[in-house]
Amino acid sequence: MSHPLIVIGAGLAGWTTIREFRKLDPDTAVTLITADSGDFYAKPTLSNAFAQQRGPSQLVTTPAARMAETLKVTLLAHTEVLAIDPAQNLVRTGQGELTYRDLVLATGAHAIRLSLAGDAAEQVLSVNSLDDFAAFHARLLAERAPEAAKARVLIMGAGLIGCEFANDLAGTGHPVQLVDPASAPIAALLPAQASAELKDALTGLGVQWHFGTTVTAVDQANAGDTASGAMHVTLANGQSLEADLVLSAIGLRANTTLPLAAGLQCERGVLVDACLRTSQPHIYALGDNAQYAGQDWDLATSAPLSGGRTLPYVMPIMNAAKALAATLTGTRTELVFPLMPVGIKTPALPIVVAPPAPGMAGEWHSTSPGIWQFRDPDDQVRGFVLTGTQTNQRMAQSKLVVL
Ligand SMILES: Cc1cc2nc3c(=O)[nH]c(=O)nc-3n(C[C@H](O)[C@H](O)[C@H](O)COP(=O)(O)OP(=O)(O)OC[C@H]3O[C@@H](n4cnc5c(N)ncnc54)[C@H](O)[C@@H]3O)c2cc1C
């Protein structure tokens, strides 16, 4: 009997790869091993669930068992892969070993944790999975100062995810404070003027900002009193703030412990070539744990080299899963990313951003209210940002971008 295709990870990358694979190959055995339940949900909904009054269970769009049945998958849920042995095509779990024909790593990323002082530092939450969201949701309902209508939330990080949560929470009546070492929200992706517009829009919802500083300590407001849940948050600038809940949204780091231990080449993610092959035969990677090939590809040895990028967004996964399914079913397919604008879910000021490639020379130019283009030294459009009603210009602006 031939060995199955094994996929590790039941996030968007794992399930989408299997769905695309099944379109091309209805018969080959597929095993999905995942540390979580395997229930299918759209992770982007985690940062706008409150506005839609949806709790954790309502975010599951298809239960794991139904996914497995529909896609003819042997599902090993709540099962962590502990080791990979590329020499023998084996994966090891607590329940035993399995042999693969091909292996797909779709193990995602983990939230970066700051090392903080204080007796409540361990209570700082991050949201990068449905389980994380369930914990956050439960705490948000429980931690409420007696006199306050809604729990006060302090968010560390005014990047894309931090601002989306700020909008969702402030928009549903939670007092929200944002702390970030930068001087403006989503400063890494947006031109200064767009960033200022977003700041004004969220300020309009009551969001308070603390820029140019970081959180250094989180303590119980009343030592020994865990009942009220109130916390003192100390900032590097010496300021002290009060909150009922602290959410860390300072970024993600690809999960590379497992592949590194198996001898796979990793940098900011698992290095893959244009066909999503890792440095070991029969092992592929995509999604938040992958570092997609850059220009410096060694054609002579087909070895993945550094220089690529991680792309922790939905559209890269959809494109990568399609290409990988074709390769896994015998049609070697190189992944060529199209332009992939990202919609930022801040309804107070909707934003679409198509960022230029990292390190690209050029400048942002405002072409009309709500539209910015990133132009290189040859005046070619390499990216754009749209705000407010101009977000409906996504298609028109996309056509102008030179990839
Ligand atoms: C709050 C939030 C909002 C977002 N909004 C947007 C948006 O609006 N637009 C957009 O484009 N992107 C958005 N993103 C990013 C997007 O959701 C992610 O890029 C995508 O969901 C990642 O999917 P993944 O399958 O690679 O990883 P994950 O969803 O993290 O899945 C990883 C899987 O691997 C499993 N796993 C890990 N290690 C092991 C192991 N050793 N053994 C077994 N299983 C293991 C986990 O249990 C999990 O099932 C958002 C992200 C967040 C956190």
Coordinates of C-alpha atoms and ligand atoms in Angstrom, one line a residue:
M1 CA 0.0 0.0 0.0
S2 CA 1.4 3.4 -0.9
H3 CA 1.9 5.9 1.9
P4 CA -0.4 8.9 2.3
L5 CA 0.1 12.6 1.7
I6 CA 0.5 14.0 5.2
V7 CA -0.4 17.6 6.0
I8 CA 0.5 19.1 9.4
G9 CA -1.7 21.9 10.5
A10 CA -5.5 22.6 10.0
G11 CA -5.4 26.3 9.5
L12 CA -6.2 28.0 6.2
A13 CA -3.0 26.7 4.6
G14 CA -3.5 23.0 5.6
W15 CA -7.2 22.8 4.7
T16 CA -6.9 24.8 1.5
T17 CA -4.0 22.6 0.2
I18 CA -6.2 19.5 0.8
R19 CA -9.2 21.1 -0.9
E20 CA -7.1 22.0 -3.9
F21 CA -5.4 18.6 -3.9
R22 CA -8.8 16.8 -3.9
K23 CA -10.0 18.7 -7.0
L24 CA -7.1 17.1 -8.9
D25 CA -6.8 13.7 -7.1
P26 CA -9.9 12.3 -5.5
D27 CA -8.3 9.0 -4.4
T28 CA -4.8 9.3 -2.9
A29 CA -4.9 8.8 0.9
V30 CA -4.5 12.1 2.8
T31 CA -3.8 12.3 6.6
L32 CA -4.2 15.7 8.4
I33 CA -2.4 15.9 11.8
T34 CA -3.2 19.0 13.8
A35 CA -2.6 20.2 17.4
D36 CA -6.0 21.9 17.5
S37 CA -9.6 20.6 16.9
G38 CA -9.3 21.0 13.1
D39 CA -12.6 23.0 12.9
F40 CA -12.5 25.3 9.9
Y41 CA -12.8 29.0 10.5
A42 CA -11.6 32.1 8.8
K43 CA -8.9 33.6 11.0
P44 CA -9.5 37.2 9.7
T45 CA -12.9 37.1 11.5
L46 CA -11.2 37.0 14.9
S47 CA -10.5 40.7 14.7
N48 CA -14.0 41.8 13.7
A49 CA -16.1 39.3 15.6
F50 CA -17.4 41.7 18.3
A51 CA -19.0 44.1 15.8
Q52 CA -20.8 41.1 14.3
Q53 CA -21.7 39.8 17.8
R54 CA -20.2 36.4 17.1
G55 CA -18.6 34.3 19.8
P56 CA -16.0 31.6 19.3
S57 CA -18.4 28.8 18.3
Q58 CA -20.2 31.0 15.8
L59 CA -16.9 31.6 14.0
V60 CA -16.5 27.9 13.0
T61 CA -17.8 27.7 9.5
T62 CA -17.4 23.9 9.1
P63 CA -16.7 21.4 11.9
A64 CA -13.6 19.3 11.6
A65 CA -15.5 16.0 11.1
R66 CA -17.5 17.4 8.2
M67 CA -14.4 18.8 6.6
A68 CA -12.7 15.4 6.9
E69 CA -15.6 13.5 5.5
T70 CA -16.1 15.9 2.6
L71 CA -12.5 15.9 1.6
K72 CA -11.9 12.2 2.4
V73 CA -9.2 12.9 5.0
T74 CA -8.0 10.8 7.9
L75 CA -8.0 13.5 10.7
L76 CA -5.7 13.2 13.7
A77 CA -7.0 16.2 15.8
H78 CA -5.5 17.3 19.1
T79 CA -2.3 15.6 18.0
E80 CA 1.0 17.4 18.0
V81 CA 3.8 16.4 15.6
L82 CA 6.8 16.1 17.8
A83 CA 9.5 15.3 15.2
I84 CA 10.1 14.7 11.5
D85 CA 12.6 12.2 10.2
P86 CA 13.2 13.2 6.5
A87 CA 15.6 10.2 6.0
Q88 CA 12.8 7.7 6.6
N89 CA 9.8 9.9 5.5
L90 CA 8.4 9.6 9.0
V91 CA 6.6 11.9 11.4
R92 CA 6.4 11.2 15.1
T93 CA 3.5 12.1 17.3
G94 CA 2.7 11.1 20.9
Q95 CA 0.5 8.4 19.5
G96 CA 3.1 6.8 17.2
E97 CA 4.8 7.2 13.9
L98 CA 3.4 7.7 10.4
T99 CA 5.1 7.3 7.1
Y100 CA 4.5 9.8 4.3
R101 CA 4.7 9.9 0.6
D102 CA 4.9 13.7 0.7
L103 CA 4.7 16.0 3.7
V104 CA 3.2 19.5 3.8
L105 CA 4.1 21.8 6.7
A106 CA 1.3 24.2 7.3
T107 CA 2.1 24.8 10.9
G108 CA 1.6 28.6 10.9
A109 CA 3.3 31.1 13.3
H110 CA 3.2 32.0 16.9
A111 CA 2.6 35.4 18.6
I112 CA 5.8 37.1 19.7
R113 CA 5.8 37.6 23.5
L114 CA 7.6 40.5 25.1
S115 CA 9.3 39.7 28.4
L116 CA 7.5 41.9 30.8
A117 CA 7.9 42.6 34.5
G118 CA 5.0 42.5 37.0
D119 CA 2.8 40.0 38.8
A120 CA 0.2 40.0 36.0
A121 CA 2.6 39.7 33.1
E122 CA 1.4 36.2 32.4
Q123 CA -2.2 37.4 32.0
V124 CA -1.3 39.3 28.8
L125 CA -3.2 37.6 25.9
S126 CA -2.5 37.3 22.2
V127 CA -5.0 36.2 19.6
N128 CA -3.7 34.0 16.7
S129 CA -6.1 31.1 16.8
L130 CA -9.7 30.3 17.6
D131 CA -8.7 28.9 21.0
D132 CA -6.8 32.2 21.7
F133 CA -10.0 34.1 20.7
A134 CA -12.2 31.9 23.0
A135 CA -9.9 32.7 26.0
F136 CA -9.9 36.4 25.1
H137 CA -13.7 36.5 24.6
A138 CA -14.3 34.8 28.0
R139 CA -11.9 37.2 29.8
L140 CA -13.4 40.2 28.1
L141 CA -16.8 39.3 29.4
A142 CA -15.6 38.3 32.9
E143 CA -13.1 41.2 33.5
R144 CA -15.2 44.2 34.1
A145 CA -14.7 46.9 36.6
P146 CA -18.0 47.0 38.7
E147 CA -18.7 50.6 37.7
A148 CA -17.8 50.2 34.1
A149 CA -20.2 49.1 31.3
K150 CA -17.4 47.3 29.4
A151 CA -14.0 46.0 30.2
R152 CA -11.1 48.4 29.5
V153 CA -8.6 47.0 27.0
L154 CA -5.0 48.0 26.5
I155 CA -3.5 46.8 23.2
M156 CA 0.2 46.5 22.8
G157 CA 1.0 47.2 19.1
A158 CA -0.7 49.6 16.7
G159 CA 0.0 47.6 13.6
L160 CA -2.6 46.0 11.4
I161 CA -4.0 43.5 13.9
G162 CA -3.8 45.9 16.9
C163 CA -5.8 48.5 15.0
E164 CA -8.4 46.0 13.8
F165 CA -9.0 44.9 17.4
A166 CA -9.0 48.5 18.5
N167 CA -11.8 49.3 16.0
D168 CA -13.7 46.2 16.9
L169 CA -13.6 46.7 20.6
A170 CA -13.9 50.5 20.7
G171 CA -16.8 50.3 18.2
T172 CA -18.6 48.0 20.6
G173 CA -18.2 50.2 23.6
H174 CA -14.9 49.1 25.2
P175 CA -12.5 51.8 26.4
V176 CA -9.4 51.1 24.3
Q177 CA -5.8 52.3 24.7
L178 CA -3.1 51.5 22.2
V179 CA 0.6 51.5 23.0
D180 CA 3.3 51.5 20.2
P181 CA 6.9 52.5 19.9
A182 CA 6.2 54.1 16.5
S183 CA 4.7 57.5 16.1
A184 CA 1.6 56.5 14.2
P185 CA -0.7 53.5 13.5
I186 CA 0.3 50.9 10.9
A187 CA 3.4 53.1 10.3
A188 CA 5.3 50.3 8.6
L189 CA 2.7 49.9 5.8
L190 CA 1.0 53.2 5.3
P191 CA 2.1 56.7 4.1
A192 CA 2.1 59.2 7.0
Q193 CA -1.1 60.9 5.8
A194 CA -3.2 57.7 5.6
S195 CA -1.9 56.7 9.0
A196 CA -3.0 60.1 10.4
E197 CA -6.5 59.6 8.9
L198 CA -6.7 56.2 10.6
K199 CA -5.6 57.7 13.8
D200 CA -8.3 60.4 13.6
A201 CA -11.0 57.8 12.7
L202 CA -10.2 55.6 15.7
T203 CA -9.8 58.5 18.0
G204 CA -13.4 59.3 17.0
L205 CA -14.4 56.0 18.5
G206 CA -12.7 56.9 21.7
V207 CA -9.3 55.1 21.2
Q208 CA -6.5 56.7 23.2
W209 CA -2.9 56.5 21.9
H210 CA 0.5 56.2 23.6
F211 CA 3.1 56.4 20.9
G212 CA 6.9 56.4 21.1
T213 CA 6.8 54.0 24.1
T214 CA 6.4 50.4 25.1
V215 CA 4.8 48.4 28.0
T216 CA 7.4 47.4 30.5
A217 CA 5.3 45.9 33.4
V218 CA 1.8 44.6 34.1
D219 CA 0.7 44.3 37.7
Q220 CA -2.5 43.5 39.6
A221 CA -4.0 46.9 40.5
N222 CA -4.7 45.6 44.0
A223 CA -2.0 43.1 45.0
G224 CA -3.6 39.8 45.8
D225 CA -7.0 40.8 44.5
T226 CA -7.6 38.8 41.4
A227 CA -11.3 39.2 41.6
S228 CA -11.5 42.6 40.1
G229 CA -9.0 41.8 37.3
A230 CA -7.9 45.4 37.1
M231 CA -4.3 45.9 36.2
H232 CA -1.7 48.6 36.3
V233 CA 0.3 48.9 33.1
T234 CA 3.7 50.6 33.3
L235 CA 5.1 52.2 30.2
A236 CA 8.8 52.9 29.4
N237 CA 8.1 56.6 29.5
G238 CA 7.1 56.3 33.2
Q239 CA 3.4 56.6 32.7
S240 CA 1.0 54.2 34.5
L241 CA -2.3 53.2 32.9
E242 CA -5.2 51.1 34.1
A243 CA -6.8 48.3 32.2
D244 CA -9.0 45.2 32.8
L245 CA -7.3 43.2 30.0
V246 CA -4.0 43.6 28.1
L247 CA -3.8 42.2 24.5
S248 CA -0.5 41.9 22.8
A249 CA -0.5 42.4 19.0
I250 CA 3.2 43.0 18.4
G251 CA 3.6 40.5 15.6
L252 CA 4.1 36.9 14.7
R253 CA 7.1 34.6 14.2
A254 CA 7.0 31.5 11.9
N255 CA 7.0 28.2 13.7
T256 CA 10.4 26.8 12.8
T257 CA 11.3 24.6 15.8
L258 CA 10.0 21.4 14.3
P259 CA 11.5 21.9 10.8
L260 CA 14.9 23.1 12.2
A261 CA 15.2 20.0 14.4
A262 CA 14.5 18.0 11.2
G263 CA 17.4 19.7 9.5
L264 CA 15.3 21.9 7.2
Q265 CA 16.8 25.2 6.2
C266 CA 15.0 28.1 8.0
E267 CA 15.4 31.8 8.4
R268 CA 12.4 33.9 9.2
G269 CA 10.4 30.9 8.0
V270 CA 10.9 27.5 6.4
L271 CA 12.8 28.2 3.2
V272 CA 10.9 27.0 0.1
D273 CA 11.6 27.1 -3.6
A274 CA 9.3 28.4 -6.3
C275 CA 7.5 25.0 -6.1
L276 CA 7.2 25.3 -2.3
R277 CA 9.7 22.5 -1.8
T278 CA 11.8 22.8 1.4
S279 CA 15.5 21.8 1.5
Q280 CA 14.5 18.2 2.1
P281 CA 13.0 16.0 -0.6
H282 CA 9.2 15.3 -0.3
I283 CA 8.7 18.0 2.3
Y284 CA 6.8 21.2 1.3
A285 CA 5.7 24.3 3.2
L286 CA 3.3 27.1 2.8
G287 CA 1.3 29.7 4.9
D288 CA 2.5 31.7 7.9
N289 CA 5.4 29.3 8.6
A290 CA 6.9 29.5 5.1
Q291 CA 9.5 31.9 3.7
Y292 CA 8.7 32.1 0.0
A293 CA 11.5 32.1 -2.6
G294 CA 13.2 35.4 -3.4
Q295 CA 15.2 36.2 -6.5
D296 CA 18.4 34.5 -5.3
W297 CA 17.4 31.0 -6.4
D298 CA 20.3 28.6 -7.0
L299 CA 19.2 27.0 -10.3
A300 CA 22.2 24.7 -10.5
T301 CA 21.4 22.9 -7.3
S302 CA 17.7 23.8 -6.9
A303 CA 18.5 24.7 -3.4
P304 CA 16.4 27.3 -1.6
L305 CA 18.5 30.3 -0.7
S306 CA 17.8 33.3 1.6
G307 CA 16.3 36.5 0.3
G308 CA 12.6 35.5 0.2
R309 CA 9.8 36.8 2.3
T310 CA 7.2 35.6 4.7
L311 CA 3.6 36.6 3.6
P312 CA 1.3 36.0 6.6
Y313 CA -1.9 36.8 4.7
V314 CA -4.8 34.9 3.1
M315 CA -4.2 35.6 -0.6
P316 CA -0.7 34.2 -0.6
I317 CA -2.0 31.0 1.0
M318 CA -4.8 30.6 -1.6
N319 CA -2.3 31.0 -4.5
A320 CA 0.3 28.8 -2.8
A321 CA -2.2 26.0 -2.1
K322 CA -3.3 25.9 -5.7
A323 CA 0.3 25.7 -7.1
L324 CA 1.3 23.1 -4.5
A325 CA -1.7 20.9 -5.2
A326 CA -0.7 20.8 -8.9
T327 CA 2.9 19.9 -8.0
L328 CA 1.8 17.2 -5.5
T329 CA -0.3 15.6 -8.3
G330 CA 2.5 15.4 -10.7
T331 CA 2.5 18.8 -12.6
R332 CA 5.5 20.7 -11.4
T333 CA 4.1 24.2 -10.9
E334 CA 6.0 27.3 -10.0
L335 CA 4.2 29.8 -7.8
V336 CA 4.0 33.3 -9.2
F337 CA 2.3 35.6 -6.9
P338 CA 0.0 38.2 -8.4
L339 CA -0.5 41.6 -6.8
M340 CA -2.3 40.8 -3.5
P341 CA -3.8 43.9 -1.9
V342 CA -4.8 43.4 1.8
G343 CA -8.1 44.9 3.1
I344 CA -7.6 46.3 6.6
K345 CA -10.7 45.7 8.7
T346 CA -11.1 49.1 10.3
P347 CA -14.6 50.1 9.4
A348 CA -14.0 53.6 11.0
L349 CA -11.7 54.1 8.0
P350 CA -11.6 51.1 5.6
I351 CA -8.2 50.7 4.0
V352 CA -6.7 48.7 1.2
V353 CA -3.0 48.4 1.0
A354 CA -0.8 46.8 -1.7
P355 CA 2.6 47.4 -0.2
P356 CA 5.7 47.6 -2.4
A357 CA 8.2 44.8 -2.2
P358 CA 10.4 45.1 1.0
G359 CA 13.4 47.4 0.5
M360 CA 12.1 48.8 -2.8
A361 CA 13.4 52.4 -3.4
G362 CA 10.7 55.0 -4.0
E363 CA 8.2 57.3 -2.3
W364 CA 4.5 57.6 -1.6
H365 CA 2.7 60.2 -3.7
S366 CA -0.9 61.4 -3.0
T367 CA -2.7 61.3 -6.3
S368 CA -6.2 62.4 -5.0
P369 CA -7.9 62.3 -1.6
G370 CA -7.7 58.8 -0.2
I371 CA -5.3 57.5 -2.9
W372 CA -1.6 57.1 -2.5
Q373 CA 0.8 55.4 -5.0
F374 CA 4.3 54.2 -4.2
R375 CA 6.5 55.2 -7.2
D376 CA 10.0 53.9 -7.8
P377 CA 12.8 56.2 -9.1
D378 CA 11.7 55.5 -12.7
D379 CA 8.2 56.7 -11.7
Q380 CA 6.7 53.2 -12.0
V381 CA 3.8 52.4 -9.6
R382 CA 4.9 49.7 -7.2
G383 CA 2.2 49.7 -4.6
F384 CA -0.8 51.7 -3.4
V385 CA -3.0 52.6 -0.4
L386 CA -6.7 53.5 -0.6
T387 CA -8.8 54.8 2.3
G388 CA -12.5 55.4 2.8
T389 CA -14.7 55.3 -0.2
Q390 CA -11.6 55.1 -2.5
T391 CA -11.2 51.5 -1.4
N392 CA -13.6 50.7 -4.3
Q393 CA -10.7 51.8 -6.6
R394 CA -8.8 48.5 -5.8
M395 CA -9.2 47.0 -9.3
A396 CA -8.3 50.2 -11.1
Q397 CA -5.2 50.8 -9.0
S398 CA -4.1 47.2 -9.2
K399 CA -4.0 47.5 -13.0
L400 CA -1.4 50.3 -12.7
V401 CA 1.0 48.4 -10.5
V402 CA 4.2 47.0 -12.1
L403 CA 5.1 43.8 -10.3
Ligands
LIG1 C1 -6.6 38.5 14.1 C2 -6.1 38.2 12.7 C3 -6.7 38.8 11.7 C4 -6.2 38.6 10.4 N1 -6.8 39.3 9.3 C5 -6.4 39.1 8.1 C6 -7.0 39.7 7.0 O1 -8.0 40.5 7.1 N2 -6.6 39.5 5.7 C7 -5.5 38.6 5.5 O2 -5.1 38.4 4.3 N3 -4.9 38.0 6.5 C8 -5.3 38.2 7.8 N4 -4.7 37.5 8.8 C9 -3.6 36.5 8.5 C10 -4.2 35.2 8.1 O3 -5.4 34.9 8.8 C11 -3.1 34.1 8.2 O4 -2.1 34.4 7.3 C12 -3.6 32.7 8.0 O5 -4.8 32.4 8.6 C13 -2.5 31.7 8.4 O6 -2.9 30.4 8.2 P1 -1.9 29.1 8.4 O7 -2.7 27.9 8.0 O8 -0.6 29.4 7.7 O9 -1.6 29.1 9.9 P2 -2.5 28.8 11.2 O10 -3.9 29.3 11.0 O11 -1.7 29.4 12.4 O12 -2.6 27.2 11.3 C14 -1.5 26.5 11.8 C15 -2.0 25.1 12.2 O13 -0.8 24.3 12.5 C16 -1.1 23.5 13.7 N5 0.2 23.1 14.2 C17 1.2 23.9 14.5 N6 2.3 23.2 15.0 C18 1.8 21.9 15.0 C19 2.5 20.7 15.3 N7 3.7 20.6 15.8 N8 1.7 19.5 15.2 C20 0.5 19.6 14.8 N9 -0.2 20.7 14.4 C21 0.5 21.9 14.5 C22 -2.0 24.4 14.5 O14 -2.7 23.7 15.4 C23 -2.9 25.0 13.4 O15 -4.0 24.2 13.1 C24 -5.1 37.7 10.1 C25 -4.5 37.1 11.2 C26 -5.0 37.3 12.5 C27 -4.3 36.7 13.7

